[in-house]
Short mmCIF file of C-alpha atoms and ligand atoms in Angstrom, two decimals:
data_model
loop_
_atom_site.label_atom_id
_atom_site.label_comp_id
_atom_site.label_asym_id
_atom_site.label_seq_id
_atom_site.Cartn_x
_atom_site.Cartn_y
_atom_site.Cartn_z
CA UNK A 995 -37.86 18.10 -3.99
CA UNK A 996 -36.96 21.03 -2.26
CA UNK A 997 -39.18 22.68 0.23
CA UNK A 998 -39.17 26.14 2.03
CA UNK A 999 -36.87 24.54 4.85
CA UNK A 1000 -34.50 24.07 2.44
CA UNK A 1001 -31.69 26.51 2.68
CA UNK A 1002 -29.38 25.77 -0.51
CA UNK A 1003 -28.82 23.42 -3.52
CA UNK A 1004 -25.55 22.05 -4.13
CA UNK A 1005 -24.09 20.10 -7.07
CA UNK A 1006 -20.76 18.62 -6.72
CA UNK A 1007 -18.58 17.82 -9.69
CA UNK A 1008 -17.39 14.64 -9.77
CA UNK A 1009 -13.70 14.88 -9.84
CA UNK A 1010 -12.15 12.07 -9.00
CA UNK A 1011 -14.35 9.25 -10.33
CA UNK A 1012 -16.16 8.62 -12.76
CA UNK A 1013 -20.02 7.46 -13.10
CA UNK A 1014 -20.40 4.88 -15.89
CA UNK A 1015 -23.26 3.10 -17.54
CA UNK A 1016 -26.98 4.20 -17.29
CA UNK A 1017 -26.50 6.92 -15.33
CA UNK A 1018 -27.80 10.98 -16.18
CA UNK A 1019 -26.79 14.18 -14.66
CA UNK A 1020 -29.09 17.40 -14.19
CA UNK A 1021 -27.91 20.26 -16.00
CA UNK A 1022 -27.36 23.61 -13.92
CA UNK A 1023 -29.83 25.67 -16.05
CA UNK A 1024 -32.62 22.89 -15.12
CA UNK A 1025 -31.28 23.17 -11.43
CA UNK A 1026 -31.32 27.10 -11.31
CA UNK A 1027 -35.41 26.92 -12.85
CA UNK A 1028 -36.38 23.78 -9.79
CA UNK A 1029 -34.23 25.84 -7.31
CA UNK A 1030 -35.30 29.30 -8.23
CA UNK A 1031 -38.74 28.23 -8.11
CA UNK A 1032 -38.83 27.26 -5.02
CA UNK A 1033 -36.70 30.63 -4.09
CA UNK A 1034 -33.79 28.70 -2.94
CA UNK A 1035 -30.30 29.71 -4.31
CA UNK A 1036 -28.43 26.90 -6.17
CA UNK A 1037 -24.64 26.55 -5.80
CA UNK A 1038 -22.43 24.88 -8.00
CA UNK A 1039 -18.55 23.06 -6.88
CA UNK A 1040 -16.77 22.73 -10.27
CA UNK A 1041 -13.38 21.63 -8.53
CA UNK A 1042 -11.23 22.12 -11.10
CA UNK A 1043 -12.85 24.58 -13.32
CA UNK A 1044 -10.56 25.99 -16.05
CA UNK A 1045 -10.89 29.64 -16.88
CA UNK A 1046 -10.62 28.99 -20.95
CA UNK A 1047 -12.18 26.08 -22.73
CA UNK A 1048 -9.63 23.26 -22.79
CA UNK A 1049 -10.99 22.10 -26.05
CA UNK A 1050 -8.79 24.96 -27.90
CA UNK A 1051 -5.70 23.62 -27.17
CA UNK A 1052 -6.84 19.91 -27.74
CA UNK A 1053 -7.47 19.06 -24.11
CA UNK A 1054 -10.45 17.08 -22.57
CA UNK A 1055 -13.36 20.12 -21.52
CA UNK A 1056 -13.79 20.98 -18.41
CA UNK A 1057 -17.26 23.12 -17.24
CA UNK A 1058 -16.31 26.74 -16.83
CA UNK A 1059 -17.23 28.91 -14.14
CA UNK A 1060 -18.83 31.44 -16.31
CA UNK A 1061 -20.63 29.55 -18.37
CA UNK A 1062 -22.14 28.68 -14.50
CA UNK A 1063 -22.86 31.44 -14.09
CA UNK A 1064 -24.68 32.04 -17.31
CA UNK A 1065 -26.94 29.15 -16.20
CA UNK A 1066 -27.95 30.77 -13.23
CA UNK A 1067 -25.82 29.45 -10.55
CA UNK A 1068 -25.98 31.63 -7.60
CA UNK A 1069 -22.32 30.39 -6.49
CA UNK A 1070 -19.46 29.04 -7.88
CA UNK A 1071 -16.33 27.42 -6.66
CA UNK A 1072 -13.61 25.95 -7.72
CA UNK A 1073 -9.96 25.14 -7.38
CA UNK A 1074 -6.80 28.04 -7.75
CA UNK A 1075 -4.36 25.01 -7.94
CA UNK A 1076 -5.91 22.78 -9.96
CA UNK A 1077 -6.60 23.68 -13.92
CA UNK A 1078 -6.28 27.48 -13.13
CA UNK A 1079 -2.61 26.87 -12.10
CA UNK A 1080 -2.02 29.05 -9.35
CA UNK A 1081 -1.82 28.31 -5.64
CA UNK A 1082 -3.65 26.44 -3.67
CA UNK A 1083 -6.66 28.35 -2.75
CA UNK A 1084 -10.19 27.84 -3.44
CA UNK A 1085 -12.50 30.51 -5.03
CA UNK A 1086 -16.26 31.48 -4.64
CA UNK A 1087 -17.62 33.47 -7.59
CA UNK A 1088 -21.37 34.49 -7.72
CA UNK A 1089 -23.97 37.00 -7.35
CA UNK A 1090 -23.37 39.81 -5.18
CA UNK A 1091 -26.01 38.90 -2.44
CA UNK A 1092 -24.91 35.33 -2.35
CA UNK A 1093 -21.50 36.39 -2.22
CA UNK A 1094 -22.15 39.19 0.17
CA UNK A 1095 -23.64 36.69 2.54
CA UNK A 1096 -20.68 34.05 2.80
CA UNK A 1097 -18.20 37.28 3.30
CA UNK A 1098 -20.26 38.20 6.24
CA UNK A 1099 -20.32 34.14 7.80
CA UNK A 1100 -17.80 34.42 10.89
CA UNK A 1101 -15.69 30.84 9.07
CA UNK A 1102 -14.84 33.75 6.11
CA UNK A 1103 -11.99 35.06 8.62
CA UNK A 1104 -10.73 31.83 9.50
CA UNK A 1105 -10.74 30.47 5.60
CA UNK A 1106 -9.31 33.83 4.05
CA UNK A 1107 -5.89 33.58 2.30
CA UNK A 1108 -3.18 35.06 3.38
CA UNK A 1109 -0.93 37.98 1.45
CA UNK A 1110 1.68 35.94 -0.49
CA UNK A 1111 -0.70 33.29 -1.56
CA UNK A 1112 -3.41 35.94 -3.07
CA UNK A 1113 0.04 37.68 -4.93
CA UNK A 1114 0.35 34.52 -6.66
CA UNK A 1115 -2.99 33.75 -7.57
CA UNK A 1116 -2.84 37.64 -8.70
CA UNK A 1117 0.02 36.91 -11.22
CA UNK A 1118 -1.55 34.20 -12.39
CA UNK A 1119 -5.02 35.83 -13.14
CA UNK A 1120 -2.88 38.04 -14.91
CA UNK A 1121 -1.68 35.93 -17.36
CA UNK A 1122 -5.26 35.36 -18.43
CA UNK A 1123 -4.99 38.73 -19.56
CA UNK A 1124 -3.20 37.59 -22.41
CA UNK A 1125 -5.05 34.48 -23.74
CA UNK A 1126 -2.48 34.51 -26.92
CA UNK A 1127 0.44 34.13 -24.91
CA UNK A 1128 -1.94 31.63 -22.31
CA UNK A 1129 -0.29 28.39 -23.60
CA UNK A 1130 3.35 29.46 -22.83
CA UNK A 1131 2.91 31.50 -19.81
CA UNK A 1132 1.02 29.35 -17.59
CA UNK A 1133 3.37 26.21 -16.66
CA UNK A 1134 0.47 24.00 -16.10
CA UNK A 1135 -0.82 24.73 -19.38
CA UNK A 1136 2.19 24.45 -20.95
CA UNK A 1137 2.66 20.79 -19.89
CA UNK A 1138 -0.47 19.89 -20.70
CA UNK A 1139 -0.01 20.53 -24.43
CA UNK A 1140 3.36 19.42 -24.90
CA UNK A 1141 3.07 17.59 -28.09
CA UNK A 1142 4.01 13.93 -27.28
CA UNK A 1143 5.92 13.93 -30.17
CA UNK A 1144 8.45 17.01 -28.05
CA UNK A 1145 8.59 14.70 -24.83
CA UNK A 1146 9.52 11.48 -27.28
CA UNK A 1147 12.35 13.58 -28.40
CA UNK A 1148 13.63 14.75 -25.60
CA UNK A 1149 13.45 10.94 -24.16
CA UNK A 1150 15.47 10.04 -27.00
CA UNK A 1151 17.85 12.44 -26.37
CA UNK A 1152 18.12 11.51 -22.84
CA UNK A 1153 18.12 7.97 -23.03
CA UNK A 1154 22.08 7.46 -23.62
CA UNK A 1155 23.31 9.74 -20.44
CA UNK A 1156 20.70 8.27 -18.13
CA UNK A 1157 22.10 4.63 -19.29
CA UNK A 1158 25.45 5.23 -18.88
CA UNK A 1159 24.46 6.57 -15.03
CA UNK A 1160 22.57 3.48 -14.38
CA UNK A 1161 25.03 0.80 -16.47
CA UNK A 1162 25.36 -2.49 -15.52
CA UNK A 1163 22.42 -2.12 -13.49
CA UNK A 1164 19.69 -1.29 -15.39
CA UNK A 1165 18.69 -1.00 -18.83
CA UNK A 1166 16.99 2.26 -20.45
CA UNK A 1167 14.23 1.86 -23.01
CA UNK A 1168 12.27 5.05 -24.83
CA UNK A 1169 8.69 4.37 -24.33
CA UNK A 1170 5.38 5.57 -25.24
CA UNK A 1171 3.16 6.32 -21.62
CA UNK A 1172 -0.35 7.73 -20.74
CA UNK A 1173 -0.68 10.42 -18.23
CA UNK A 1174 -2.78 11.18 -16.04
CA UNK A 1175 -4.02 14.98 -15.42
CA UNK A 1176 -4.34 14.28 -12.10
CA UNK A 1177 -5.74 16.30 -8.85
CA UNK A 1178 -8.70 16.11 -9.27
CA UNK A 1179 -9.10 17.33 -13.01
CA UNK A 1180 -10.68 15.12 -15.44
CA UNK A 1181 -10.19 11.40 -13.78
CA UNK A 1182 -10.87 9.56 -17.01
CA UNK A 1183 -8.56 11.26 -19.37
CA UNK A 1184 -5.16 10.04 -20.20
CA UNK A 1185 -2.66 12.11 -22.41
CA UNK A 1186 0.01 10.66 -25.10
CA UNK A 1187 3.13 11.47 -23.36
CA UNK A 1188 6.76 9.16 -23.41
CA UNK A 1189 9.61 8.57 -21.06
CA UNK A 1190 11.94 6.29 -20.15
CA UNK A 1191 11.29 2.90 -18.59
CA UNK A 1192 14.43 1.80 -16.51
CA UNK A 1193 14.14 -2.29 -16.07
CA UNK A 1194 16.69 -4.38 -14.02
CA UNK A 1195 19.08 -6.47 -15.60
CA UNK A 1196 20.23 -9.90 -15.16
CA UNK A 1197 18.16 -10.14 -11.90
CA UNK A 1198 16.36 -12.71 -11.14
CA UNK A 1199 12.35 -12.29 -10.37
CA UNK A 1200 12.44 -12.36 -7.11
CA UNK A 1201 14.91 -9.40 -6.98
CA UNK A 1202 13.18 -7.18 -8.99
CA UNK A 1203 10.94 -5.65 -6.87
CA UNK A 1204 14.50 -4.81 -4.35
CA UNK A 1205 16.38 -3.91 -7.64
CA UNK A 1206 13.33 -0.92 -8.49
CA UNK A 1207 13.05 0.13 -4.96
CA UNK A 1208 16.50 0.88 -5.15
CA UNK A 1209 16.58 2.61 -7.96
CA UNK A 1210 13.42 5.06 -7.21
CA UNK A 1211 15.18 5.76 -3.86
CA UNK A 1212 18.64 6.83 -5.26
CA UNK A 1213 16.79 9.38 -7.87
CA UNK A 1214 14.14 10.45 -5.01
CA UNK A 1215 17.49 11.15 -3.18
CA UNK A 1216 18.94 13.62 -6.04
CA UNK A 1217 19.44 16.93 -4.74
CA UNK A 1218 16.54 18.29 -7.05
CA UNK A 1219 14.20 14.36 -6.12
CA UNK A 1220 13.63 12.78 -9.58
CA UNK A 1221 9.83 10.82 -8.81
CA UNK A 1222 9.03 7.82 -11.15
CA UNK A 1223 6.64 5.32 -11.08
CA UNK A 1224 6.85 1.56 -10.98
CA UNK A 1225 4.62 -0.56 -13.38
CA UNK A 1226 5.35 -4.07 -15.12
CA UNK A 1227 8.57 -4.30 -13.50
CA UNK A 1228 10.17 -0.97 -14.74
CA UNK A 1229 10.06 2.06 -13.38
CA UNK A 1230 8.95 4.93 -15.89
CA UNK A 1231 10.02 8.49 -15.87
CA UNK A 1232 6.97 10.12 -17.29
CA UNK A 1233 9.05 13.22 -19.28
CA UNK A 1234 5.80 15.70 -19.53
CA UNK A 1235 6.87 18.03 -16.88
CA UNK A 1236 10.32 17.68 -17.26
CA UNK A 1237 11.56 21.23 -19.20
CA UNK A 1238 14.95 21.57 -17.21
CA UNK A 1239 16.92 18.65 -18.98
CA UNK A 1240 20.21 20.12 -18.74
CA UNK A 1241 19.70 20.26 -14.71
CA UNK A 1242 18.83 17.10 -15.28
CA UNK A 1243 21.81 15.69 -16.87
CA UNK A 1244 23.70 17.35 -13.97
CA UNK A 1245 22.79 15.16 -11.87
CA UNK A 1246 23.53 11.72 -13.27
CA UNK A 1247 26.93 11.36 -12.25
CA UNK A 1248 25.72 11.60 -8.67
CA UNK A 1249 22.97 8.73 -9.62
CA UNK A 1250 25.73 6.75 -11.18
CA UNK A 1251 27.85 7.31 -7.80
CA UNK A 1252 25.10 6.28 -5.29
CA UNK A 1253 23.96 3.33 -7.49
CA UNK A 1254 27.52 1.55 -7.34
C1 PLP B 480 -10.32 19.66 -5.59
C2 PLP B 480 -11.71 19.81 -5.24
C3 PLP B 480 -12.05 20.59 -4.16
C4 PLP B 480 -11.02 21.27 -3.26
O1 PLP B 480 -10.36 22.25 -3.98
P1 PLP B 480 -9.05 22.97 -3.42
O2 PLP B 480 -9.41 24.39 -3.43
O3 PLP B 480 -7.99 22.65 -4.44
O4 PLP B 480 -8.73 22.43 -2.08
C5 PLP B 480 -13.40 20.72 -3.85
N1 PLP B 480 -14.36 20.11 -4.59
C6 PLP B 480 -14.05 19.34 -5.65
C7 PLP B 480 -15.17 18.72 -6.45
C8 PLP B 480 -12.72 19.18 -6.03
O5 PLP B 480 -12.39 18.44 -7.08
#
């Protein structure tokens, strides 16, 4: 219970784990009415915190920071690089006498961004503007609803060329995968995506492991890195992100040269 001496109440999303079983989680409203009470201001770390309701465009929800707000939280923060999609930055959002308070805290000077950082976070804010256009404009958006059924396709289309750069090798399979959101954003979630798994061939168990680390260093060592993963004795090329497959393409040949 909070007492007078009590200077704030904080509740911490938690982003990169998840609680299971019989567990329960207070509610912000409920916090804001114990806090408030008690006159002590109640401040809320969302970590993520997407600007638009996720659930629109088939994605997992995340708690918005208005909807915070609405609840009574007298502060809210959250991430400019994570869901929002802009830089790396953190934001505080609140009431003007909570806010007014941290601006005056000597740290404020030391934490504030810098110009080209706050430009960026500016054009991205801006594309809020324009919640129609939302899913194209903003990149990490964009990826995030790519239909599995678009990244299968372009995995199929990419299959051939990346076998021929890899041939004798390695062999190049189309498969279905589960991503990961990642950075903190909804740890439990995995979305339907597809990619290519590249598996060595004709090598023997104990050269597998030799065969992948190989492999993951030639395409780390493109001039524009290529990052997979390795699982099950494959590496996998998650495709979600990928949108520049003709830059790509360019740069099998070079694969094909350093894997000789
Ligand atoms: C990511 C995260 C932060 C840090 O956010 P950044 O502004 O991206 O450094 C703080 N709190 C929580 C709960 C987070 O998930």
């Amino acid at each position: 219970m909070p007492s007078t001496s009590t200077p704030l109440v904080m509740k911490v999303h938690t982003s990169n784990y998840a609680v299971q079983g019989f567990t329960a989680a207070v509610d912000e409203a409920t916090l804001a009415g114990i806090a408030h009470a008690r006159g002590v201001p109640l401040a809320t770390d969302l970590g993520s915190g997407s600007l638009v309701d996720l659930a629109h465009y088939g994605l997992p929800r995340e708690p918005l920071p208005q909807e915070m707000l609405a609840a009574g939280c007298d502060v809210v923060t959250f991430s400019g690089d994570k869901l929002l999609g802009g830089p790396q930055a953190g934001l505080i959002v609140g009431s003007k006498a909570a806010v007014g308070r941290i601006r005056k805290f000597p740290m404020k000077r030391a934490l504030r961004m810098s110009k080209l950082p706050l430009a960026a976070l500016e054009a991205t804010l801006s594309l809020y503007l324009r919640p129609e256009r939302l899913a194209q404009d903003l990149p990490t958006l964009r990826l995030l609803t790519r239909p599995a059924e678009a990244i299968r396709e372009m995995a199929e289309a990419l299959r051939a060329p990346v076998q021929t750069a890899v041939s004798p090798r390695f062999t190049v399979e189309v498969v279905p995968l589960l991503g990961q959101i990642g950075s903190g954003s909804l740890p439990a979630e995995r979305l339907p995506s597809a990619g290519l798994a590249l598996a060595p061939a004709g090598t023997s168990k104990k050269g597998l492991g030799t065969a992948l680390d190989a492999l993951g260093a030639a395409l780390r060592g493109l001039p524009l890195p290529v990052i997979g993963r390795i699982a099950e004795d494959r590496l996998l090329l998650d495709l979600r992100c990928l949108e520049d497959s003709t830059g790509f393409v360019a740069q099998l040949p070079l694969l094909r040269e350093r894997l000789q």
